[in-house]
Coordinates of C-alpha atoms in Angstrom, one line a residue:
M71 CA 0.0 0.0 0.0
E72 CA 3.1 2.3 0.1
T73 CA 3.2 2.5 -3.7
E74 CA 0.0 4.5 -4.4
G75 CA -0.9 8.1 -4.0
G76 CA 2.5 9.6 -4.3
I77 CA 5.0 10.2 -7.1
T78 CA 7.7 7.9 -8.2
V79 CA 11.4 8.8 -8.5
R80 CA 11.1 8.3 -12.3
R81 CA 8.2 10.7 -12.5
A82 CA 10.1 13.3 -10.4
L83 CA 13.0 13.2 -12.8
E84 CA 10.6 13.8 -15.7
L85 CA 9.2 17.0 -14.2
P86 CA 10.6 20.3 -15.7
G87 CA 12.4 21.2 -12.5
L88 CA 14.8 18.2 -12.3
R89 CA 14.7 17.6 -16.0
G90 CA 16.3 21.0 -16.5
G91 CA 19.3 19.9 -14.4
L92 CA 20.2 17.1 -16.9
P93 CA 19.8 14.2 -14.4
E94 CA 22.0 11.2 -14.8
V95 CA 21.1 8.0 -12.9
L96 CA 24.3 6.4 -11.6
T97 CA 22.9 3.5 -9.5
C98 CA 19.8 1.4 -9.1
A99 CA 18.0 2.5 -12.3
D100 CA 15.7 -0.5 -11.8
R101 CA 14.4 1.1 -8.5
L102 CA 13.1 4.3 -9.9
D103 CA 9.5 3.3 -9.3
R104 CA 10.0 3.9 -5.6
T105 CA 7.4 6.3 -4.2
V106 CA 8.5 9.7 -3.2
R107 CA 6.5 10.7 -0.1
W108 CA 8.1 14.1 0.4
V109 CA 11.1 16.2 -0.8
H110 CA 13.8 17.5 1.5
A111 CA 16.7 19.8 0.6
G112 CA 19.7 20.3 2.9
E113 CA 23.4 20.2 3.4
A114 CA 23.8 19.4 7.1
P115 CA 25.8 16.2 8.1
N116 CA 22.9 15.2 10.4
I117 CA 20.3 15.2 7.7
P118 CA 19.7 11.3 7.9
A119 CA 18.5 11.7 11.5
L120 CA 15.8 14.1 10.3
L121 CA 14.3 11.9 7.7
E122 CA 11.5 9.4 8.1
G123 CA 11.6 7.4 4.9
G124 CA 10.3 7.9 1.4
E125 CA 11.9 11.3 0.9
L126 CA 13.8 12.5 -2.2
L127 CA 16.9 14.3 -0.8
L128 CA 18.3 17.2 -2.8
T129 CA 21.8 18.3 -1.9
T130 CA 24.9 19.9 -3.4
G131 CA 27.0 17.5 -1.3
L132 CA 28.3 19.8 1.4
G133 CA 27.2 17.5 4.2
L134 CA 28.5 14.3 2.6
G135 CA 32.0 14.7 4.1
S136 CA 35.4 14.9 2.5
R137 CA 36.8 11.5 3.3
P138 CA 35.6 8.3 1.6
A139 CA 34.8 6.7 4.9
E140 CA 32.6 9.6 5.9
Q141 CA 30.9 9.6 2.5
R142 CA 30.1 5.9 2.6
A143 CA 28.8 6.2 6.2
F144 CA 26.5 9.1 5.2
V145 CA 25.0 7.2 2.2
R146 CA 24.5 4.1 4.4
R147 CA 22.6 6.2 7.0
L148 CA 20.4 7.6 4.2
A149 CA 19.6 4.1 3.0
D150 CA 18.9 2.9 6.5
R151 CA 16.3 5.7 6.8
G152 CA 14.6 4.3 3.7
I153 CA 14.7 7.4 1.5
A154 CA 13.5 7.1 -2.0
A155 CA 16.5 8.5 -3.8
L156 CA 19.6 10.8 -3.4
V157 CA 19.9 13.7 -5.9
V158 CA 23.3 15.5 -5.9
E159 CA 23.8 18.7 -7.9
L160 CA 27.3 19.0 -9.3
G161 CA 29.1 22.3 -8.8
P162 CA 31.6 23.9 -6.4
R163 CA 31.6 20.9 -4.1
F164 CA 31.8 18.1 -6.6
G165 CA 32.7 18.3 -10.3
R166 CA 31.8 14.6 -10.4
L167 CA 30.6 12.3 -7.6
P168 CA 33.4 10.4 -5.8
S169 CA 33.5 6.6 -6.4
A170 CA 33.0 6.0 -2.7
I171 CA 29.5 7.6 -2.8
V172 CA 28.6 5.8 -6.0
E173 CA 29.8 2.4 -4.7
A174 CA 28.1 2.9 -1.3
A175 CA 24.8 3.8 -3.0
R176 CA 25.0 0.8 -5.3
A177 CA 25.8 -1.6 -2.4
A178 CA 22.9 -0.1 -0.3
G179 CA 20.4 -0.4 -3.2
L180 CA 19.8 3.4 -3.2
P181 CA 19.0 5.2 -6.4
L182 CA 21.7 7.9 -6.9
V183 CA 21.2 10.8 -9.4
Q184 CA 23.6 13.6 -10.3
L185 CA 22.5 16.8 -11.8
H186 CA 24.9 18.4 -14.4
R187 CA 23.3 21.8 -14.3
E188 CA 22.2 24.0 -11.4
V189 CA 18.5 24.0 -10.5
P190 CA 16.5 26.0 -8.0
F191 CA 15.8 23.6 -5.2
V192 CA 12.8 25.6 -4.0
A193 CA 11.1 25.4 -7.4
V194 CA 11.8 21.6 -7.6
T195 CA 10.4 21.0 -4.1
E196 CA 7.3 23.0 -4.9
E197 CA 6.8 21.2 -8.2
I198 CA 7.1 17.7 -6.7
H199 CA 5.0 18.5 -3.6
T200 CA 2.2 19.8 -5.9
E201 CA 2.4 16.5 -7.8
I202 CA 2.2 14.5 -4.6
V203 CA -0.7 16.5 -3.3
N204 CA -2.6 16.2 -6.5
G205 CA -2.0 12.4 -6.4
H206 CA -3.5 12.2 -2.9
Y207 CA -6.4 14.3 -3.9
A208 CA -7.1 11.9 -6.8
L209 CA -7.1 9.1 -4.3
L210 CA -9.5 11.0 -2.1
R211 CA -11.8 11.5 -5.1
R212 CA -11.8 7.8 -5.9
A213 CA -12.5 6.8 -2.4
E214 CA -15.3 9.4 -2.1
E215 CA -16.9 8.0 -5.3
V216 CA -17.1 4.6 -3.6
H217 CA -18.6 6.3 -0.5
R218 CA -21.1 8.1 -2.7
R219 CA -22.1 4.8 -4.4
C220 CA -22.5 3.0 -1.1
T221 CA -24.6 5.9 0.3
Q222 CA -26.9 5.7 -2.7
A223 CA -27.2 2.0 -2.4
V224 CA -28.3 2.4 1.3
L225 CA -30.7 5.3 0.5
G226 CA -32.2 3.2 -2.3
G227 CA -33.1 0.4 0.1
G228 CA -29.9 -1.6 0.1
G229 CA -28.0 -2.7 3.1
V230 CA -24.7 -4.4 4.1
P231 CA -24.6 -6.9 1.2
Q232 CA -24.8 -4.1 -1.4
V233 CA -22.1 -2.0 0.4
L234 CA -19.8 -5.0 0.6
G235 CA -20.4 -5.8 -3.1
I236 CA -19.5 -2.3 -4.2
L237 CA -16.3 -2.4 -2.1
A238 CA -15.4 -5.8 -3.4
D239 CA -15.9 -4.7 -7.0
F240 CA -13.8 -1.6 -6.4
A241 CA -10.9 -3.5 -4.7
G242 CA -11.1 -6.4 -7.1
N243 CA -10.8 -8.7 -4.1
P244 CA -13.1 -10.5 -1.6
V245 CA -14.5 -8.5 1.3
F246 CA -15.7 -9.9 4.6
L247 CA -17.6 -8.5 7.5
E248 CA -16.9 -10.3 10.7
T249 CA -17.8 -10.0 14.4
P250 CA -15.1 -8.7 16.7
D251 CA -14.4 -12.2 17.9
G252 CA -13.8 -13.4 14.3
R253 CA -17.2 -15.0 13.3
L254 CA -18.2 -14.5 9.7
L255 CA -21.3 -12.3 9.1
F256 CA -21.2 -11.8 5.4
A257 CA -18.8 -12.2 2.4
A258 CA -18.8 -10.7 -1.0
G259 CA -16.5 -11.3 -4.0
P260 CA -15.8 -9.0 -7.0
G261 CA -18.4 -9.3 -9.6
T262 CA -20.5 -11.7 -7.5
G263 CA -22.2 -9.4 -5.0
P264 CA -23.3 -12.1 -2.4
A265 CA -20.8 -14.7 -1.3
G266 CA -20.0 -17.3 -3.9
A267 CA -17.6 -20.3 -3.8
G268 CA -14.5 -18.1 -3.9
P269 CA -15.0 -15.9 -0.8
L270 CA -16.0 -18.7 1.5
Q271 CA -13.0 -20.8 0.4
V272 CA -10.8 -17.8 1.1
W273 CA -12.4 -17.3 4.5
E274 CA -11.7 -20.8 5.5
G275 CA -8.0 -20.2 4.6
L276 CA -8.0 -17.0 6.6
R277 CA -9.4 -18.7 9.7
G278 CA -6.8 -21.4 9.4
A279 CA -4.1 -18.8 9.2
R280 CA -5.4 -17.0 12.2
A281 CA -5.3 -20.1 14.3
A282 CA -1.5 -20.2 13.7
R283 CA -0.8 -16.5 14.2
A284 CA -2.7 -13.5 15.5
A285 CA -1.4 -11.1 12.8
P286 CA -3.6 -10.7 9.6
P287 CA -2.4 -12.2 6.3
A288 CA 0.2 -10.1 4.4
G289 CA -1.3 -7.3 2.4
A290 CA -4.7 -7.5 4.1
V291 CA -6.7 -4.4 5.1
L292 CA -8.6 -4.5 8.4
V293 CA -10.9 -1.7 9.3
E294 CA -13.0 -1.6 12.5
V295 CA -16.7 -0.7 12.3
P296 CA -17.5 1.4 15.3
G297 CA -20.4 0.2 17.5
G298 CA -21.5 3.5 19.0
G299 CA -21.8 1.8 22.4
P300 CA -20.3 2.8 25.8
G301 CA -16.6 3.3 25.7
T302 CA -14.4 4.8 23.0
G303 CA -13.1 1.4 22.1
S304 CA -16.5 -0.1 21.2
V305 CA -16.3 -2.1 18.0
R306 CA -19.4 -3.5 16.3
A307 CA -17.7 -5.5 13.5
R308 CA -14.6 -5.6 11.5
L309 CA -14.2 -5.1 7.7
V310 CA -11.6 -7.4 6.2
L311 CA -10.2 -7.0 2.6
L312 CA -7.8 -9.7 1.4
A313 CA -5.3 -9.4 -1.3
V314 CA -6.3 -12.5 -3.4
S315 CA -6.6 -11.3 -7.0
G316 CA -4.3 -8.3 -6.7
S317 CA -2.6 -6.0 -4.3
L318 CA -4.6 -3.8 -2.0
L319 CA -3.6 -0.1 -2.3
T320 CA -3.9 3.0 -0.2
V321 CA -7.1 4.0 -2.0
H322 CA -8.7 0.6 -1.1
R323 CA -8.0 1.3 2.6
M324 CA -9.4 4.8 2.2
A325 CA -12.6 3.4 0.6
A326 CA -12.9 0.7 3.3
E327 CA -12.7 3.3 6.0
R328 CA -15.5 5.3 4.5
A329 CA -17.6 2.2 3.9
A330 CA -17.1 1.3 7.6
G331 CA -18.8 4.5 8.6
I332 CA -21.8 3.6 6.4
L333 CA -21.9 0.1 7.8
A334 CA -21.8 1.4 11.3
V335 CA -24.9 3.5 10.7
V336 CA -26.8 0.6 8.9
L337 CA -25.9 -1.9 11.7
M338 CA -26.9 0.5 14.5
Q339 CA -30.2 1.4 12.8
A340 CA -31.3 -2.2 12.0
R341 CA -29.2 -4.4 14.1
Q342 CA -28.5 -6.5 11.0
E343 CA -25.8 -8.8 12.3
E344 CA -28.2 -11.8 12.7
E345 CA -30.0 -11.1 9.4
L346 CA -26.6 -10.8 7.7
A347 CA -25.5 -14.2 8.9
A348 CA -28.8 -15.7 7.9
R349 CA -28.6 -14.1 4.4
G350 CA -25.0 -15.3 4.1
R351 CA -26.2 -18.8 4.7
G352 CA -29.1 -18.3 2.3
D353 CA -26.7 -17.1 -0.4
F354 CA -24.5 -20.2 0.1
L355 CA -27.6 -22.5 -0.2
T356 CA -28.7 -20.6 -3.3
D357 CA -25.3 -20.8 -4.9
L358 CA -25.3 -24.6 -4.1
A359 CA -28.7 -24.9 -5.7
E360 CA -27.7 -23.0 -8.8
G361 CA -24.5 -25.0 -9.4
R362 CA -22.0 -22.2 -8.5
I363 CA -20.5 -24.4 -5.8
A364 CA -19.1 -27.8 -6.6
P365 CA -20.3 -30.7 -4.4
G366 CA -16.7 -31.4 -3.5
D367 CA -16.2 -27.9 -2.2
A368 CA -19.6 -27.6 -0.4
P369 CA -18.8 -29.5 2.9
A370 CA -15.8 -27.2 3.7
Q371 CA -17.8 -24.1 2.9
A372 CA -20.8 -25.3 4.9
G373 CA -18.4 -26.0 7.8
V374 CA -17.4 -22.3 7.7
L375 CA -21.1 -21.5 8.3
G376 CA -21.3 -24.0 11.2
F377 CA -23.0 -26.9 9.4
R378 CA -21.2 -30.2 9.7
P379 CA -23.6 -33.1 9.0
G380 CA -20.9 -35.8 8.8
G381 CA -21.9 -38.7 6.5
D382 CA -25.6 -38.5 7.1
P383 CA -28.0 -37.9 4.2
L384 CA -29.0 -34.3 3.6
L385 CA -32.7 -33.3 3.5
P386 CA -33.4 -30.1 1.4
V387 CA -36.3 -28.0 2.5
V388 CA -37.6 -24.7 1.1
M389 CA -40.3 -22.5 2.6
R390 CA -41.8 -19.8 0.3
L391 CA -43.7 -17.1 2.1
A392 CA -47.0 -15.7 0.9
P393 CA -46.1 -12.8 -1.5
E394 CA -48.1 -10.3 0.5
S395 CA -46.2 -11.2 3.7
A396 CA -42.6 -11.4 2.6
P397 CA -41.8 -7.6 2.6
S398 CA -42.6 -7.2 6.3
G399 CA -41.5 -8.7 9.5
S400 CA -38.1 -9.6 10.7
W401 CA -36.0 -12.1 8.7
A402 CA -33.4 -12.2 11.5
L403 CA -36.1 -13.2 14.0
L404 CA -37.4 -15.8 11.6
A405 CA -34.0 -17.5 11.3
R406 CA -33.4 -17.4 15.0
A407 CA -36.9 -18.7 15.8
V408 CA -36.6 -21.6 13.3
A409 CA -33.2 -22.5 14.8
E410 CA -34.7 -22.5 18.3
E411 CA -37.7 -24.6 17.2
L412 CA -35.4 -27.1 15.6
A413 CA -33.0 -27.2 18.6
G414 CA -34.7 -30.3 19.9
V415 CA -34.4 -32.3 16.7
G416 CA -30.8 -33.3 17.6
A417 CA -29.6 -33.0 14.0
P418 CA -27.4 -30.4 12.4
V419 CA -29.4 -27.8 10.4
L420 CA -28.4 -24.9 8.2
V421 CA -31.1 -22.2 7.9
G422 CA -30.8 -19.3 5.5
V423 CA -33.0 -16.5 4.3
R424 CA -33.6 -15.0 0.9
P425 CA -35.7 -11.9 1.6
V426 CA -35.9 -10.7 -2.1
E427 CA -37.5 -14.0 -3.2
G428 CA -39.4 -14.5 0.0
R429 CA -37.7 -17.9 0.6
V430 CA -36.2 -19.8 3.5
P431 CA -33.9 -22.6 2.3
L432 CA -32.6 -25.3 4.7
L433 CA -30.4 -28.3 4.8
L434 CA -30.8 -30.9 7.6
A435 CA -28.9 -34.0 8.4
L436 CA -31.2 -37.1 8.4
R437 CA -29.9 -39.0 11.4
P438 CA -30.2 -42.8 11.7
G439 CA -33.5 -43.8 13.2
T440 CA -35.3 -40.7 11.9
T441 CA -37.6 -41.0 9.0
R442 CA -37.9 -38.4 6.2
T443 CA -41.6 -37.9 7.0
A444 CA -41.1 -37.4 10.7
L445 CA -38.3 -34.9 10.2
A446 CA -40.3 -33.1 7.5
D447 CA -43.2 -32.8 9.9
R448 CA -41.0 -31.3 12.6
V449 CA -39.3 -28.9 10.2
A450 CA -42.5 -27.7 8.6
A451 CA -44.0 -27.0 12.1
A452 CA -40.8 -25.1 13.0
L453 CA -40.9 -23.0 9.9
R454 CA -44.5 -22.0 10.3
A455 CA -44.0 -21.2 14.0
G456 CA -40.9 -19.1 13.2
A457 CA -42.7 -17.2 10.4
D458 CA -45.5 -16.5 12.9
R459 CA -43.2 -15.3 15.6
A460 CA -41.3 -13.1 13.1
G461 CA -44.5 -11.5 11.8
L462 CA -43.9 -12.8 8.3
E463 CA -47.1 -14.9 8.1
R464 CA -50.5 -13.8 9.1
P465 CA -53.8 -15.6 9.3
G466 CA -55.4 -13.3 6.7
D467 CA -53.0 -14.0 3.9
R468 CA -54.7 -15.0 0.7
T469 CA -52.2 -17.7 0.0
P470 CA -50.5 -19.5 2.9
S471 CA -46.8 -20.2 2.9
A472 CA -45.7 -23.3 1.1
V473 CA -43.2 -25.7 2.6
V474 CA -41.7 -28.2 0.2
V475 CA -39.4 -31.1 1.1
G476 CA -37.0 -32.6 -1.4
E477 CA -35.4 -36.0 -1.6
A478 CA -32.6 -36.9 0.9
G479 CA -29.2 -37.6 -0.5
G480 CA -25.5 -36.7 -0.3
W481 CA -23.8 -33.4 -1.2
E482 CA -23.9 -34.4 -4.9
A483 CA -27.7 -34.3 -4.8
A484 CA -28.2 -31.5 -2.3
G485 CA -27.9 -28.7 -4.9
A486 CA -30.4 -30.2 -7.3
G487 CA -32.7 -31.1 -4.3
L488 CA -32.7 -27.5 -3.1
R489 CA -33.3 -26.1 -6.6
H490 CA -36.2 -28.6 -7.2
A491 CA -37.7 -27.7 -3.8
A492 CA -37.5 -24.0 -4.5
E493 CA -39.1 -24.2 -7.9
A494 CA -41.8 -26.5 -6.5
A495 CA -42.5 -24.2 -3.6
T496 CA -43.3 -21.4 -6.1
A497 CA -45.6 -23.8 -8.0
A498 CA -47.3 -24.9 -4.7
H499 CA -48.8 -21.5 -4.0
G500 CA -52.5 -21.6 -4.5
L501 CA -52.8 -25.4 -4.3
G502 CA -54.2 -25.4 -0.8
D503 CA -52.9 -25.3 2.8
R504 CA -50.9 -28.3 3.8
P505 CA -48.2 -28.7 6.5
W506 CA -45.7 -29.6 3.7
W507 CA -45.5 -30.8 0.2
D508 CA -43.4 -33.6 -1.2
A509 CA -41.4 -32.1 -4.1
R510 CA -41.7 -35.3 -6.1
R511 CA -45.5 -35.0 -6.1
L512 CA -45.5 -31.5 -7.4
D513 CA -43.8 -32.2 -10.7
I514 CA -47.0 -31.9 -12.8
D515 CA -47.9 -28.6 -11.0
L516 CA -44.3 -27.4 -11.6
L517 CA -44.6 -28.1 -15.3
L518 CA -47.9 -26.4 -15.5
W519 CA -46.6 -23.4 -13.6
R520 CA -43.7 -23.0 -16.0
L521 CA -46.2 -23.0 -18.9
R522 CA -48.6 -20.6 -17.1
D523 CA -48.0 -17.7 -19.5
Q524 CA -48.5 -19.9 -22.6
P525 CA -51.8 -19.0 -24.5
D526 CA -52.2 -22.6 -25.4
L527 CA -52.5 -23.6 -21.7
A528 CA -55.2 -21.0 -21.1
S529 CA -57.1 -22.2 -24.2
F530 CA -56.8 -25.8 -22.9
V531 CA -58.4 -24.8 -19.6
E532 CA -61.2 -22.9 -21.3
R533 CA -62.0 -25.7 -23.6
S534 CA -61.9 -28.3 -20.9
V535 CA -63.8 -26.7 -18.0
G536 CA -65.0 -23.3 -19.4
P537 CA -68.7 -24.3 -19.6
L538 CA -68.6 -25.5 -16.0
L539 CA -67.1 -22.3 -14.8
E540 CA -69.7 -20.3 -16.7
H541 CA -72.5 -22.4 -15.1
D542 CA -71.2 -21.7 -11.6
R543 CA -71.2 -18.0 -12.2
T544 CA -74.9 -17.9 -12.9
A545 CA -76.5 -21.0 -11.3
R546 CA -76.6 -22.9 -8.1
P547 CA -75.5 -25.3 -6.7
A548 CA -72.0 -24.8 -7.9
L549 CA -70.7 -27.9 -9.6
L550 CA -67.0 -27.3 -9.6
P551 CA -66.5 -28.6 -6.0
T552 CA -68.2 -31.8 -7.0
L553 CA -65.9 -32.3 -10.0
E554 CA -62.8 -31.5 -7.8
A555 CA -63.9 -34.0 -5.1
Y556 CA -64.7 -36.7 -7.8
L557 CA -61.2 -36.3 -9.4
A558 CA -59.4 -36.1 -6.0
H559 CA -60.8 -39.5 -5.1
A560 CA -59.9 -41.0 -8.5
G561 CA -63.5 -41.5 -9.6
R562 CA -64.5 -43.3 -6.4
K563 CA -68.1 -41.9 -6.0
A564 CA -68.8 -43.2 -2.6
E565 CA -65.7 -41.4 -1.1
A566 CA -66.5 -38.2 -3.1
A567 CA -70.1 -38.3 -1.7
R568 CA -68.9 -38.6 1.8
E569 CA -66.5 -35.7 1.4
L570 CA -69.3 -33.5 -0.1
H571 CA -71.9 -34.7 2.5
L572 CA -74.2 -35.7 -0.4
N573 CA -76.3 -38.8 -0.8
R574 CA -75.2 -41.0 -3.8
Q575 CA -78.2 -40.1 -6.0
T576 CA -77.5 -36.4 -5.6
L577 CA -73.9 -37.0 -6.5
Y578 CA -74.9 -39.0 -9.6
N579 CA -77.2 -36.3 -10.7
R580 CA -74.5 -33.6 -10.4
L581 CA -72.0 -35.7 -12.2
A582 CA -74.4 -36.3 -15.0
R583 CA -75.0 -32.6 -15.3
I584 CA -71.3 -31.9 -15.3
G585 CA -70.8 -34.5 -18.1
E586 CA -73.6 -32.8 -20.1
L587 CA -72.2 -29.3 -19.7
L588 CA -68.7 -30.4 -20.7
G589 CA -69.8 -32.9 -23.3
T590 CA -67.6 -35.6 -21.9
D591 CA -67.8 -39.0 -20.2
L592 CA -66.6 -38.9 -16.6
D593 CA -66.0 -42.6 -16.7
D594 CA -63.5 -42.4 -19.5
P595 CA -59.9 -42.4 -18.2
Q596 CA -58.6 -40.0 -20.9
S597 CA -61.4 -37.5 -20.1
V598 CA -60.7 -37.8 -16.4
L599 CA -57.0 -37.1 -17.0
A600 CA -57.7 -34.1 -19.2
L601 CA -60.0 -32.6 -16.6
S602 CA -57.5 -33.2 -13.8
L603 CA -54.8 -31.4 -15.8
A604 CA -57.2 -28.6 -16.7
L605 CA -58.2 -28.0 -13.0
R606 CA -54.5 -28.0 -11.9
A607 CA -53.5 -25.7 -14.7
R608 CA -56.4 -23.3 -13.8
R609 CA -54.7 -22.7 -10.4
H610 CA -51.7 -21.3 -12.2
T611 CA -53.4 -19.4 -15.0
G612 CA -56.3 -17.9 -13.1

């Protein structure tokens, strides 16, 4: 980070002031990209003691000493102070630089430049200092631009994930928000926004490195997010930038410091730590479902998030909240409530949230002796209780939340199982209120849901049951419930009659009327299949 925001020795020699002195580089021409932090001019023998490193020293050589031993010692002291370069103007003191000075500079790795013509040191100093200040101002403007974008993201309804994504894109490296004790809250990688495979893998390496030593990895940037609590040392979180894809520069630290101020405000206003952790888990589960995480990498990354199922099968579950409920309530409280409700299950569970989609994805370990059905019952009850406690589900919602349980399997099947459950949960809305749905039994509804915008599907529904729907709009009793019960019981009339609380003759009369309206034979298997599909399609096209 010492190489940005200043001016290099090479650039200083190109400026008019020094260029007018006909500079000649005598040593270390390969080190002219050193950063010049400041310019100092002087002739006193004790100048090295006054320097702090990074200076370009201008001198006529009066303080260098007259004996070779003094000259070598003077150059070594300059090199030890870490100056950027030594520039000596030839004139009354030196017509040419003594070999002792040149050899000492070469041995110390110090760029040595001699000027063949006299230059005004004051003008050179002013010129270089102006260039340095302009460079720092350019850095400030770049960092302020990041601050502006982060502020706009927050004012536009974004939160910590958006801020971290902007910072990761700017730095070109992964960015992490962790608790003061080192627990991961959220991760973002450049170009990915939420955490993908790369950031979590990097985080696992970071934690391993910290176990061995307290110091952060080389080249990292750590910025504390103030907590605003009692005491001047209160820290809410820590922002960590790691040099993975490229070096982290001064401007990246400056941008991180400004982003930390925004993060402090967001965290204090909404106390988002719990929700951030839940969203991070939700992002991991979504990345797994969408194939962005390889099955071989998933166990280690899940372990970073606290999920270690061992060799037990994994049960994917997805809850999709009612669309009218999803924007309100507390997602952090939902994740906490679900975890508390499942605490007695005795099996590892990874609960995430996806507020934008209104989804709650989970992975659970299916322990020996526990059936899929029993675990699904317990999880569905926990999800609904958690949604109720968090204010994310209300009795008056038009469409209740849908809980869909996928097929249990290993890590190789977990991603596909989560994806299938998530898609099926979307298709399950409007199909009625059940504790949970088996993803395998929703495949037909999922197919119809995907075709819901196709005009042919709407035409099929109209041709199949349109006359019946028209009848029910103008006449009583409504006949659609009779057809639905008849089809639900696979044509078993006695069971349909019991469900409808009708005597058999009444049922027969209504079925005859339905067949007459639709012009079909309700005892024909093909007709029954077509009507079943039409009624299921109507739920998705209506």
